[in-house]
DNA sequence: AGTCTTATGGATAAAATTATCCGCTACTGA
DNA sequence: TCAGTAGCGGATAATTTTATCCATAAGACT
């Protein structure tokens, strides 16, 4: 028997940022869209590690959060396209800052963590899908 | 029956950044430590929403990732103190960038999401524990 | 002897996130 | 008629992350 329930403080700017860009594939999706890869099927080809379903979910959240927009063409077979909103610009800057830091920290990070994991990650693979 | 297993691309700087600072209480802990709140019990008082256990776990990860250091005094009752490493400086800058963006985006965010949630968050509470 | 203090971590459960499978739509072309 | 295409999303399972409960240690204080 437990007593408490779930909080989640979204009055804090930092938590909002994490909420918006923290999803597993979101940064990747944004990078691709900014590159011009804008249709769901193309995005899926570009990020084959994730299923189309999952990418869809993450795109929906990005849309809900005002980072991307979706245009649905009422044709068959279906066609839809994503584009970045004007809010996305500032997000991409933040992402760049994060990425830049992470790149610089990569070596230290792996040195520190290699002993605690059992050699289980992808190594240097997927550089292209890296956002 | 499923076929695939779990990936997780840590060759990407961005994923590393998220891995390091993405934990629910990490930014908060770092903010507190940089403020001079450095003992586990103090940190817990400062962040009562989380249990001491959880804070401990997150601190361990921060330590493993090279962001904080821990000094254990061999006395009784037990005493230990955390401090930021030199790596933490650049992390805090990234966090500031994220927070700054999130602060500016807060209104839009809440406007966009209020209709999809059932009034479930803490509102403007916990401003002090906000990192 | 009983209680309080402070930090730690095992066992376990709840909650949140991500993944898989599958079916549906409606047209195109073989 | 059957397969292929492109996008969507329900149901459900696996995985990961957070949370809760509890026990231990060992001295100080009442």
PDB file of C-alpha atoms (C1' of nucleotides) in Angstrom:
ATOM      1  CA  UNK A   1       0.000   0.000   0.000  1.00  0.00           C
ATOM      2  CA  UNK A   2       1.441   3.303  -1.037  1.00  0.00           C
ATOM      3  CA  UNK A   3       0.246   6.741  -0.192  1.00  0.00           C
ATOM      4  CA  UNK A   4       1.602   9.382  -2.530  1.00  0.00           C
ATOM      5  CA  UNK A   5       0.769  10.190  -6.096  1.00  0.00           C
ATOM      6  CA  UNK A   6       2.677  11.659  -8.974  1.00  0.00           C
ATOM      7  CA  UNK A   7       3.859  15.248  -8.904  1.00  0.00           C
ATOM      8  CA  UNK A   8       5.811  16.946 -11.704  1.00  0.00           C
ATOM      9  CA  UNK A   9       6.810  20.552 -11.414  1.00  0.00           C
ATOM     10  CA  UNK A  10       6.288  22.261 -14.730  1.00  0.00           C
ATOM     11  CA  UNK A  11       6.593  25.736 -13.289  1.00  0.00           C
ATOM     12  CA  UNK A  12      10.325  25.357 -13.640  1.00  0.00           C
ATOM     13  CA  UNK A  13      11.804  26.394 -16.953  1.00  0.00           C
ATOM     14  CA  UNK A  14      14.330  23.658 -16.842  1.00  0.00           C
ATOM     15  CA  UNK A  15      11.746  20.970 -16.464  1.00  0.00           C
ATOM     16  CA  UNK A  16       9.843  22.389 -19.361  1.00  0.00           C
ATOM     17  CA  UNK A  17      12.936  22.242 -21.504  1.00  0.00           C
ATOM     18  CA  UNK A  18      13.516  18.642 -20.543  1.00  0.00           C
ATOM     19  CA  UNK A  19       9.888  17.828 -21.137  1.00  0.00           C
ATOM     20  CA  UNK A  20      10.022  19.283 -24.620  1.00  0.00           C
ATOM     21  CA  UNK A  21      13.313  17.926 -25.880  1.00  0.00           C
ATOM     22  CA  UNK A  22      13.924  14.978 -23.597  1.00  0.00           C
ATOM     23  CA  UNK A  23      12.217  12.278 -25.610  1.00  0.00           C
ATOM     24  CA  UNK A  24      14.425   9.550 -26.954  1.00  0.00           C
ATOM     25  CA  UNK A  25      14.077  10.473 -30.623  1.00  0.00           C
ATOM     26  CA  UNK A  26      13.043  14.088 -30.538  1.00  0.00           C
ATOM     27  CA  UNK A  27      16.383  15.742 -31.091  1.00  0.00           C
ATOM     28  CA  UNK A  28      17.030  13.331 -33.884  1.00  0.00           C
ATOM     29  CA  UNK A  29      13.709  14.096 -35.493  1.00  0.00           C
ATOM     30  CA  UNK A  30      14.263  17.811 -35.255  1.00  0.00           C
ATOM     31  CA  UNK A  31      17.698  17.521 -36.804  1.00  0.00           C
ATOM     32  CA  UNK A  32      16.234  15.569 -39.690  1.00  0.00           C
ATOM     33  CA  UNK A  33      13.355  17.915 -40.249  1.00  0.00           C
ATOM     34  CA  UNK A  34      15.704  20.864 -40.284  1.00  0.00           C
ATOM     35  CA  UNK A  35      17.668  18.994 -42.925  1.00  0.00           C
ATOM     36  CA  UNK A  36      14.622  18.727 -45.119  1.00  0.00           C
ATOM     37  CA  UNK A  37      13.542  15.235 -44.253  1.00  0.00           C
ATOM     38  CA  UNK A  38       9.961  15.951 -43.514  1.00  0.00           C
ATOM     39  CA  UNK A  39       7.708  13.077 -44.420  1.00  0.00           C
ATOM     40  CA  UNK A  40       6.979  10.340 -41.879  1.00  0.00           C
ATOM     41  CA  UNK A  41       8.191   7.544 -44.103  1.00  0.00           C
ATOM     42  CA  UNK A  42      11.394   9.390 -44.878  1.00  0.00           C
ATOM     43  CA  UNK A  43      11.980  10.101 -41.232  1.00  0.00           C
ATOM     44  CA  UNK A  44      11.490   6.462 -40.500  1.00  0.00           C
ATOM     45  CA  UNK A  45      14.015   5.484 -43.130  1.00  0.00           C
ATOM     46  CA  UNK A  46      16.390   7.959 -41.612  1.00  0.00           C
ATOM     47  CA  UNK A  47      15.858   6.601 -38.107  1.00  0.00           C
ATOM     48  CA  UNK A  48      15.222   2.909 -38.646  1.00  0.00           C
ATOM     49  CA  UNK A  49      16.095   2.024 -35.060  1.00  0.00           C
ATOM     50  CA  UNK A  50      12.741   3.364 -34.022  1.00  0.00           C
ATOM     51  CA  UNK A  51       9.423   2.114 -35.275  1.00  0.00           C
ATOM     52  CA  UNK A  52       7.140   4.356 -37.244  1.00  0.00           C
ATOM     53  CA  UNK A  53       4.704   4.204 -34.378  1.00  0.00           C
ATOM     54  CA  UNK A  54       7.158   5.599 -31.898  1.00  0.00           C
ATOM     55  CA  UNK A  55       8.335   8.338 -34.193  1.00  0.00           C
ATOM     56  CA  UNK A  56       4.746   9.270 -34.692  1.00  0.00           C
ATOM     57  CA  UNK A  57       4.189   9.563 -30.984  1.00  0.00           C
ATOM     58  CA  UNK A  58       7.200  11.758 -30.522  1.00  0.00           C
ATOM     59  CA  UNK A  59       6.237  13.939 -33.433  1.00  0.00           C
ATOM     60  CA  UNK A  60       2.804  14.360 -31.917  1.00  0.00           C
ATOM     61  CA  UNK A  61       4.339  15.599 -28.722  1.00  0.00           C
ATOM     62  CA  UNK A  62       6.598  17.986 -30.559  1.00  0.00           C
ATOM     63  CA  UNK A  63       3.545  19.234 -32.332  1.00  0.00           C
ATOM     64  CA  UNK A  64       1.578  19.593 -29.133  1.00  0.00           C
ATOM     65  CA  UNK A  65       4.470  21.466 -27.619  1.00  0.00           C
ATOM     66  CA  UNK A  66       4.597  23.892 -30.492  1.00  0.00           C
ATOM     67  CA  UNK A  67       7.925  22.875 -31.961  1.00  0.00           C
ATOM     68  CA  UNK A  68       6.771  21.376 -35.224  1.00  0.00           C
ATOM     69  CA  UNK A  69       3.754  21.760 -37.423  1.00  0.00           C
ATOM     70  CA  UNK A  70       2.095  19.139 -39.473  1.00  0.00           C
ATOM     71  CA  UNK A  71       0.464  19.517 -42.800  1.00  0.00           C
ATOM     72  CA  UNK A  72      -1.825  16.759 -43.911  1.00  0.00           C
ATOM     73  CA  UNK A  73      -2.554  16.421 -47.599  1.00  0.00           C
ATOM     74  CA  UNK A  74      -5.872  14.835 -48.189  1.00  0.00           C
ATOM     75  CA  UNK A  75      -4.711  12.453 -50.851  1.00  0.00           C
ATOM     76  CA  UNK A  76      -4.183   8.788 -51.329  1.00  0.00           C
ATOM     77  CA  UNK A  77      -1.907   7.191 -50.533  1.00  0.00           C
ATOM     78  CA  UNK A  78      -1.674   9.427 -47.503  1.00  0.00           C
ATOM     79  CA  UNK A  79       0.827  12.213 -47.368  1.00  0.00           C
ATOM     80  CA  UNK A  80       1.826  14.522 -44.615  1.00  0.00           C
ATOM     81  CA  UNK A  81       4.738  16.809 -43.984  1.00  0.00           C
ATOM     82  CA  UNK A  82       6.317  18.286 -40.910  1.00  0.00           C
ATOM     83  CA  UNK A  83       7.973  21.623 -40.580  1.00  0.00           C
ATOM     84  CA  UNK A  84       9.663  23.523 -37.800  1.00  0.00           C
ATOM     85  CA  UNK A  85       7.777  26.336 -36.155  1.00  0.00           C
ATOM     86  CA  UNK A  86       9.406  29.593 -35.283  1.00  0.00           C
ATOM     87  CA  UNK A  87       9.794  28.327 -31.740  1.00  0.00           C
ATOM     88  CA  UNK A  88      12.034  25.591 -33.039  1.00  0.00           C
ATOM     89  CA  UNK A  89      14.849  27.966 -33.807  1.00  0.00           C
ATOM     90  CA  UNK A  90      15.596  28.716 -30.210  1.00  0.00           C
ATOM     91  CA  UNK A  91      15.182  25.068 -29.333  1.00  0.00           C
ATOM     92  CA  UNK A  92      17.758  24.106 -31.901  1.00  0.00           C
ATOM     93  CA  UNK A  93      20.170  26.536 -30.351  1.00  0.00           C
ATOM     94  CA  UNK A  94      19.715  24.926 -26.989  1.00  0.00           C
ATOM     95  CA  UNK A  95      20.177  21.534 -28.576  1.00  0.00           C
ATOM     96  CA  UNK A  96      23.359  22.709 -30.184  1.00  0.00           C
ATOM     97  CA  UNK A  97      24.643  23.880 -26.835  1.00  0.00           C
ATOM     98  CA  UNK A  98      23.814  20.524 -25.296  1.00  0.00           C
ATOM     99  CA  UNK A  99      25.335  18.604 -28.154  1.00  0.00           C
ATOM    100  CA  UNK A 100      28.431  20.711 -28.111  1.00  0.00           C
ATOM    101  CA  UNK A 101      28.923  20.100 -24.440  1.00  0.00           C
ATOM    102  CA  UNK A 102      28.270  16.400 -24.833  1.00  0.00           C
ATOM    103  CA  UNK A 103      30.740  16.079 -27.667  1.00  0.00           C
ATOM    104  CA  UNK A 104      33.419  17.675 -25.583  1.00  0.00           C
ATOM    105  CA  UNK A 105      32.572  15.510 -22.632  1.00  0.00           C
ATOM    106  CA  UNK A 106      32.271  12.273 -24.543  1.00  0.00           C
ATOM    107  CA  UNK A 107      35.714  10.945 -23.777  1.00  0.00           C
ATOM    108  CA  UNK A 108      35.569  11.637 -20.099  1.00  0.00           C
ATOM    109  CA  UNK A 109      32.103  10.197 -19.955  1.00  0.00           C
ATOM    110  CA  UNK A 110      33.030   6.935 -21.568  1.00  0.00           C
ATOM    111  CA  UNK A 111      36.142   6.630 -19.531  1.00  0.00           C
ATOM    112  CA  UNK A 112      34.135   7.047 -16.370  1.00  0.00           C
ATOM    113  CA  UNK A 113      31.306   4.746 -17.311  1.00  0.00           C
ATOM    114  CA  UNK A 114      32.981   1.966 -19.223  1.00  0.00           C
ATOM    115  CA  UNK A 115      33.775   0.092 -16.043  1.00  0.00           C
ATOM    116  CA  UNK A 116      30.220   0.016 -14.859  1.00  0.00           C
ATOM    117  CA  UNK A 117      28.605  -1.304 -17.993  1.00  0.00           C
ATOM    118  CA  UNK A 118      29.228  -4.571 -19.720  1.00  0.00           C
ATOM    119  CA  UNK A 119      30.224  -3.294 -23.120  1.00  0.00           C
ATOM    120  CA  UNK A 120      26.678  -3.106 -24.238  1.00  0.00           C
ATOM    121  CA  UNK A 121      26.271  -0.062 -26.440  1.00  0.00           C
ATOM    122  CA  UNK A 122      26.410   0.620 -30.136  1.00  0.00           C
ATOM    123  CA  UNK A 123      29.868   2.049 -30.129  1.00  0.00           C
ATOM    124  CA  UNK A 124      30.537   4.514 -32.881  1.00  0.00           C
ATOM    125  CA  UNK A 125      27.661   3.356 -35.011  1.00  0.00           C
ATOM    126  CA  UNK A 126      24.891   5.568 -36.312  1.00  0.00           C
ATOM    127  CA  UNK A 127      26.849   8.714 -36.731  1.00  0.00           C
ATOM    128  CA  UNK A 128      24.479   9.901 -39.380  1.00  0.00           C
ATOM    129  CA  UNK A 129      21.391   9.436 -37.319  1.00  0.00           C
ATOM    130  CA  UNK A 130      23.080  11.305 -34.549  1.00  0.00           C
ATOM    131  CA  UNK A 131      21.383  14.588 -34.016  1.00  0.00           C
TER     132      UNK A 131
ATOM    133  CA  UNK B   1       7.339 -12.962 -28.445  1.00  0.00           C
ATOM    134  CA  UNK B   2       9.527 -10.056 -29.343  1.00  0.00           C
ATOM    135  CA  UNK B   3      12.686 -10.025 -31.358  1.00  0.00           C
ATOM    136  CA  UNK B   4      14.704  -6.895 -30.770  1.00  0.00           C
ATOM    137  CA  UNK B   5      16.746  -5.746 -27.850  1.00  0.00           C
ATOM    138  CA  UNK B   6      17.604  -2.392 -26.346  1.00  0.00           C
ATOM    139  CA  UNK B   7      19.924   0.004 -28.121  1.00  0.00           C
ATOM    140  CA  UNK B   8      21.000   3.426 -26.775  1.00  0.00           C
ATOM    141  CA  UNK B   9      23.375   5.493 -28.790  1.00  0.00           C
ATOM    142  CA  UNK B  10      25.882   7.120 -26.495  1.00  0.00           C
ATOM    143  CA  UNK B  11      28.193   8.085 -29.303  1.00  0.00           C
ATOM    144  CA  UNK B  12      26.041  11.138 -29.747  1.00  0.00           C
ATOM    145  CA  UNK B  13      26.951  14.159 -27.684  1.00  0.00           C
ATOM    146  CA  UNK B  14      23.379  15.122 -27.255  1.00  0.00           C
ATOM    147  CA  UNK B  15      22.425  11.808 -25.773  1.00  0.00           C
ATOM    148  CA  UNK B  16      25.309  12.047 -23.396  1.00  0.00           C
ATOM    149  CA  UNK B  17      24.126  15.438 -22.258  1.00  0.00           C
ATOM    150  CA  UNK B  18      20.643  14.105 -21.678  1.00  0.00           C
ATOM    151  CA  UNK B  19      22.016  11.083 -19.894  1.00  0.00           C
ATOM    152  CA  UNK B  20      24.026  13.255 -17.548  1.00  0.00           C
ATOM    153  CA  UNK B  21      21.526  15.968 -16.715  1.00  0.00           C
ATOM    154  CA  UNK B  22      18.221  14.345 -17.572  1.00  0.00           C
ATOM    155  CA  UNK B  23      17.416  12.775 -14.238  1.00  0.00           C
ATOM    156  CA  UNK B  24      14.390  14.084 -12.445  1.00  0.00           C
ATOM    157  CA  UNK B  25      16.246  15.737  -9.581  1.00  0.00           C
ATOM    158  CA  UNK B  26      19.708  16.245 -10.946  1.00  0.00           C
ATOM    159  CA  UNK B  27      19.464  19.848 -12.020  1.00  0.00           C
ATOM    160  CA  UNK B  28      17.871  20.641  -8.728  1.00  0.00           C
ATOM    161  CA  UNK B  29      20.627  18.921  -6.819  1.00  0.00           C
ATOM    162  CA  UNK B  30      23.306  20.706  -8.765  1.00  0.00           C
ATOM    163  CA  UNK B  31      21.674  24.055  -8.162  1.00  0.00           C
ATOM    164  CA  UNK B  32      21.565  23.351  -4.456  1.00  0.00           C
ATOM    165  CA  UNK B  33      25.122  22.159  -4.245  1.00  0.00           C
ATOM    166  CA  UNK B  34      26.317  25.221  -6.066  1.00  0.00           C
ATOM    167  CA  UNK B  35      24.412  27.229  -3.486  1.00  0.00           C
ATOM    168  CA  UNK B  36      26.358  25.596  -0.697  1.00  0.00           C
ATOM    169  CA  UNK B  37      23.842  22.969   0.341  1.00  0.00           C
ATOM    170  CA  UNK B  38      26.116  20.030   0.282  1.00  0.00           C
ATOM    171  CA  UNK B  39      25.152  17.472   2.880  1.00  0.00           C
ATOM    172  CA  UNK B  40      22.677  14.725   2.011  1.00  0.00           C
ATOM    173  CA  UNK B  41      20.328  15.576   4.852  1.00  0.00           C
ATOM    174  CA  UNK B  42      20.349  19.246   3.902  1.00  0.00           C
ATOM    175  CA  UNK B  43      19.719  18.430   0.296  1.00  0.00           C
ATOM    176  CA  UNK B  44      16.828  16.287   1.357  1.00  0.00           C
ATOM    177  CA  UNK B  45      15.360  19.098   3.411  1.00  0.00           C
ATOM    178  CA  UNK B  46      15.756  21.348   0.425  1.00  0.00           C
ATOM    179  CA  UNK B  47      14.043  18.869  -1.888  1.00  0.00           C
ATOM    180  CA  UNK B  48      11.504  17.150   0.338  1.00  0.00           C
ATOM    181  CA  UNK B  49       9.426  15.983  -2.619  1.00  0.00           C
ATOM    182  CA  UNK B  50      12.006  13.319  -3.253  1.00  0.00           C
ATOM    183  CA  UNK B  51      13.047  10.669  -0.799  1.00  0.00           C
ATOM    184  CA  UNK B  52      16.563  10.511   0.519  1.00  0.00           C
ATOM    185  CA  UNK B  53      16.967   7.235  -1.295  1.00  0.00           C
ATOM    186  CA  UNK B  54      16.212   8.732  -4.655  1.00  0.00           C
ATOM    187  CA  UNK B  55      18.410  11.740  -4.122  1.00  0.00           C
ATOM    188  CA  UNK B  56      21.177   9.393  -3.203  1.00  0.00           C
ATOM    189  CA  UNK B  57      20.757   7.458  -6.394  1.00  0.00           C
ATOM    190  CA  UNK B  58      20.854  10.572  -8.499  1.00  0.00           C
ATOM    191  CA  UNK B  59      23.872  11.872  -6.658  1.00  0.00           C
ATOM    192  CA  UNK B  60      25.631   8.596  -7.282  1.00  0.00           C
ATOM    193  CA  UNK B  61      25.009   8.958 -10.978  1.00  0.00           C
ATOM    194  CA  UNK B  62      26.253  12.509 -10.973  1.00  0.00           C
ATOM    195  CA  UNK B  63      29.322  11.273  -9.210  1.00  0.00           C
ATOM    196  CA  UNK B  64      29.827   8.421 -11.627  1.00  0.00           C
ATOM    197  CA  UNK B  65      29.461  10.853 -14.492  1.00  0.00           C
ATOM    198  CA  UNK B  66      32.100  13.122 -13.077  1.00  0.00           C
ATOM    199  CA  UNK B  67      29.901  16.090 -12.204  1.00  0.00           C
ATOM    200  CA  UNK B  68      30.111  15.965  -8.428  1.00  0.00           C
ATOM    201  CA  UNK B  69      32.562  14.610  -5.922  1.00  0.00           C
ATOM    202  CA  UNK B  70      31.805  13.115  -2.586  1.00  0.00           C
ATOM    203  CA  UNK B  71      33.802  13.373   0.556  1.00  0.00           C
ATOM    204  CA  UNK B  72      33.004  10.906   3.293  1.00  0.00           C
ATOM    205  CA  UNK B  73      33.996  11.768   6.833  1.00  0.00           C
ATOM    206  CA  UNK B  74      34.530   8.717   8.881  1.00  0.00           C
ATOM    207  CA  UNK B  75      32.649   9.916  11.928  1.00  0.00           C
ATOM    208  CA  UNK B  76      29.470   9.182  13.767  1.00  0.00           C
ATOM    209  CA  UNK B  77      26.795  10.085  13.172  1.00  0.00           C
ATOM    210  CA  UNK B  78      27.800   9.761   9.524  1.00  0.00           C
ATOM    211  CA  UNK B  79      28.757  12.814   7.559  1.00  0.00           C
ATOM    212  CA  UNK B  80      29.448  13.332   3.905  1.00  0.00           C
ATOM    213  CA  UNK B  81      29.639  16.317   1.638  1.00  0.00           C
ATOM    214  CA  UNK B  82      29.266  16.838  -2.056  1.00  0.00           C
ATOM    215  CA  UNK B  83      31.050  19.331  -4.199  1.00  0.00           C
ATOM    216  CA  UNK B  84      31.006  20.252  -7.847  1.00  0.00           C
ATOM    217  CA  UNK B  85      33.865  19.106 -10.017  1.00  0.00           C
ATOM    218  CA  UNK B  86      35.452  21.330 -12.591  1.00  0.00           C
ATOM    219  CA  UNK B  87      33.316  19.634 -15.206  1.00  0.00           C
ATOM    220  CA  UNK B  88      30.252  20.946 -13.463  1.00  0.00           C
ATOM    221  CA  UNK B  89      30.906  24.495 -14.544  1.00  0.00           C
ATOM    222  CA  UNK B  90      30.227  23.844 -18.181  1.00  0.00           C
ATOM    223  CA  UNK B  91      27.254  21.717 -17.252  1.00  0.00           C
ATOM    224  CA  UNK B  92      25.770  24.544 -15.273  1.00  0.00           C
ATOM    225  CA  UNK B  93      26.104  26.783 -18.274  1.00  0.00           C
ATOM    226  CA  UNK B  94      24.176  24.343 -20.374  1.00  0.00           C
ATOM    227  CA  UNK B  95      21.572  24.095 -17.664  1.00  0.00           C
ATOM    228  CA  UNK B  96      21.288  27.845 -17.574  1.00  0.00           C
ATOM    229  CA  UNK B  97      20.724  27.882 -21.311  1.00  0.00           C
ATOM    230  CA  UNK B  98      18.033  25.260 -20.981  1.00  0.00           C
ATOM    231  CA  UNK B  99      16.380  26.978 -18.084  1.00  0.00           C
ATOM    232  CA  UNK B 100      16.485  30.309 -19.801  1.00  0.00           C
ATOM    233  CA  UNK B 101      14.807  28.887 -22.842  1.00  0.00           C
ATOM    234  CA  UNK B 102      12.221  27.096 -20.755  1.00  0.00           C
ATOM    235  CA  UNK B 103      11.403  30.217 -18.786  1.00  0.00           C
ATOM    236  CA  UNK B 104      10.783  32.126 -21.946  1.00  0.00           C
ATOM    237  CA  UNK B 105       8.710  29.319 -23.375  1.00  0.00           C
ATOM    238  CA  UNK B 106       6.699  28.644 -20.266  1.00  0.00           C
ATOM    239  CA  UNK B 107       3.629  30.611 -21.215  1.00  0.00           C
ATOM    240  CA  UNK B 108       3.345  29.167 -24.665  1.00  0.00           C
ATOM    241  CA  UNK B 109       3.937  25.723 -23.293  1.00  0.00           C
ATOM    242  CA  UNK B 110       1.194  25.914 -20.723  1.00  0.00           C
ATOM    243  CA  UNK B 111      -1.198  27.462 -23.142  1.00  0.00           C
ATOM    244  CA  UNK B 112      -0.605  24.626 -25.544  1.00  0.00           C
ATOM    245  CA  UNK B 113      -0.780  21.842 -23.021  1.00  0.00           C
ATOM    246  CA  UNK B 114      -3.433  22.934 -20.596  1.00  0.00           C
ATOM    247  CA  UNK B 115      -6.160  21.452 -22.724  1.00  0.00           C
ATOM    248  CA  UNK B 116      -4.626  18.053 -22.853  1.00  0.00           C
ATOM    249  CA  UNK B 117      -4.039  17.546 -19.161  1.00  0.00           C
ATOM    250  CA  UNK B 118      -6.531  17.435 -16.364  1.00  0.00           C
ATOM    251  CA  UNK B 119      -5.150  20.138 -14.143  1.00  0.00           C
ATOM    252  CA  UNK B 120      -2.706  17.816 -12.539  1.00  0.00           C
ATOM    253  CA  UNK B 121       0.448  19.725 -11.772  1.00  0.00           C
ATOM    254  CA  UNK B 122       1.762  21.692  -8.886  1.00  0.00           C
ATOM    255  CA  UNK B 123       1.110  25.069 -10.373  1.00  0.00           C
ATOM    256  CA  UNK B 124       3.454  27.742  -9.186  1.00  0.00           C
ATOM    257  CA  UNK B 125       4.526  25.832  -6.133  1.00  0.00           C
ATOM    258  CA  UNK B 126       8.091  25.044  -5.213  1.00  0.00           C
ATOM    259  CA  UNK B 127       9.696  28.052  -6.728  1.00  0.00           C
ATOM    260  CA  UNK B 128      12.579  27.709  -4.363  1.00  0.00           C
ATOM    261  CA  UNK B 129      13.301  24.133  -5.178  1.00  0.00           C
ATOM    262  CA  UNK B 130      13.224  25.065  -8.826  1.00  0.00           C
ATOM    263  CA  UNK B 131      16.633  24.726 -10.284  1.00  0.00           C
TER     264      UNK B 131
ATOM    265  C1'  DA C   1      17.496   0.953  28.110  1.00  0.00           C
ATOM    266  C1'  DG C   2      15.339   3.749  24.957  1.00  0.00           C
ATOM    267  C1'  DT C   3      15.564   7.496  21.451  1.00  0.00           C
ATOM    268  C1'  DC C   4      17.578  10.478  18.189  1.00  0.00           C
ATOM    269  C1'  DT C   5      20.908  11.456  14.604  1.00  0.00           C
ATOM    270  C1'  DT C   6      22.884  10.731   9.623  1.00  0.00           C
ATOM    271  C1'  DA C   7      23.972   8.158   5.746  1.00  0.00           C
ATOM    272  C1'  DT C   8      23.451   4.003   3.036  1.00  0.00           C
ATOM    273  C1'  DG C   9      21.500   0.447   0.302  1.00  0.00           C
ATOM    274  C1'  DG C  10      18.592  -4.083  -0.562  1.00  0.00           C
ATOM    275  C1'  DA C  11      14.152  -5.535  -2.033  1.00  0.00           C
ATOM    276  C1'  DT C  12      10.265  -4.394  -4.255  1.00  0.00           C
ATOM    277  C1'  DA C  13       6.488  -1.793  -6.328  1.00  0.00           C
ATOM    278  C1'  DA C  14       4.536   1.921  -8.969  1.00  0.00           C
ATOM    279  C1'  DA C  15       4.733   4.967 -12.734  1.00  0.00           C
ATOM    280  C1'  DA C  16       6.392   6.589 -16.982  1.00  0.00           C
ATOM    281  C1'  DT C  17       8.498   5.736 -21.321  1.00  0.00           C
ATOM    282  C1'  DT C  18       9.409   3.228 -25.334  1.00  0.00           C
ATOM    283  C1'  DA C  19       8.547  -0.789 -28.344  1.00  0.00           C
ATOM    284  C1'  DT C  20       5.943  -4.381 -30.937  1.00  0.00           C
ATOM    285  C1'  DC C  21       2.157  -6.300 -33.384  1.00  0.00           C
ATOM    286  C1'  DC C  22      -1.600  -5.687 -36.054  1.00  0.00           C
ATOM    287  C1'  DG C  23      -5.505  -3.970 -38.463  1.00  0.00           C
ATOM    288  C1'  DC C  24      -7.646  -0.249 -41.097  1.00  0.00           C
ATOM    289  C1'  DT C  25      -8.161   3.171 -45.061  1.00  0.00           C
ATOM    290  C1'  DA C  26      -8.474   3.772 -50.102  1.00  0.00           C
ATOM    291  C1'  DC C  27      -6.107   4.212 -54.164  1.00  0.00           C
ATOM    292  C1'  DT C  28      -2.468   2.464 -57.881  1.00  0.00           C
ATOM    293  C1'  DG C  29      -0.637  -0.704 -60.707  1.00  0.00           C
ATOM    294  C1'  DA C  30       0.390  -5.555 -62.062  1.00  0.00           C
TER     295       DA C  30
ATOM    296  C1'  DT D   1      -8.139  -9.868 -57.500  1.00  0.00           C
ATOM    297  C1'  DC D   2      -3.983  -9.313 -55.104  1.00  0.00           C
ATOM    298  C1'  DA D   3      -0.013  -6.918 -53.624  1.00  0.00           C
ATOM    299  C1'  DG D   4       2.083  -2.442 -52.659  1.00  0.00           C
ATOM    300  C1'  DT D   5       1.914   2.182 -50.663  1.00  0.00           C
ATOM    301  C1'  DA D   6       1.667   5.760 -46.739  1.00  0.00           C
ATOM    302  C1'  DG D   7      -0.044   7.155 -42.595  1.00  0.00           C
ATOM    303  C1'  DC D   8      -2.648   6.374 -38.383  1.00  0.00           C
ATOM    304  C1'  DG D   9      -3.537   4.591 -33.910  1.00  0.00           C
ATOM    305  C1'  DG D  10      -5.510   0.775 -30.432  1.00  0.00           C
ATOM    306  C1'  DA D  11      -3.981  -2.795 -27.427  1.00  0.00           C
ATOM    307  C1'  DT D  12      -0.426  -4.621 -25.056  1.00  0.00           C
ATOM    308  C1'  DA D  13       4.273  -5.822 -23.598  1.00  0.00           C
ATOM    309  C1'  DA D  14       9.102  -4.765 -22.384  1.00  0.00           C
ATOM    310  C1'  DT D  15      12.125  -1.569 -20.391  1.00  0.00           C
ATOM    311  C1'  DT D  16      13.618   2.159 -17.657  1.00  0.00           C
ATOM    312  C1'  DT D  17      13.064   5.380 -14.151  1.00  0.00           C
ATOM    313  C1'  DT D  18      11.310   6.847  -9.654  1.00  0.00           C
ATOM    314  C1'  DA D  19       9.387   5.800  -5.379  1.00  0.00           C
ATOM    315  C1'  DT D  20       8.444   3.420  -0.949  1.00  0.00           C
ATOM    316  C1'  DC D  21       9.518   0.656   2.998  1.00  0.00           C
ATOM    317  C1'  DC D  22      12.678  -0.977   5.962  1.00  0.00           C
ATOM    318  C1'  DA D  23      16.952  -2.392   8.243  1.00  0.00           C
ATOM    319  C1'  DT D  24      21.672  -1.481   9.641  1.00  0.00           C
ATOM    320  C1'  DA D  25      25.553   1.056  11.981  1.00  0.00           C
ATOM    321  C1'  DA D  26      27.317   3.428  16.381  1.00  0.00           C
ATOM    322  C1'  DG D  27      27.812   7.044  19.125  1.00  0.00           C
ATOM    323  C1'  DA D  28      25.332  11.062  22.015  1.00  0.00           C
ATOM    324  C1'  DC D  29      21.853  12.256  25.113  1.00  0.00           C
ATOM    325  C1'  DT D  30      17.886  11.586  28.521  1.00  0.00           C
TER     326       DT D  30
END
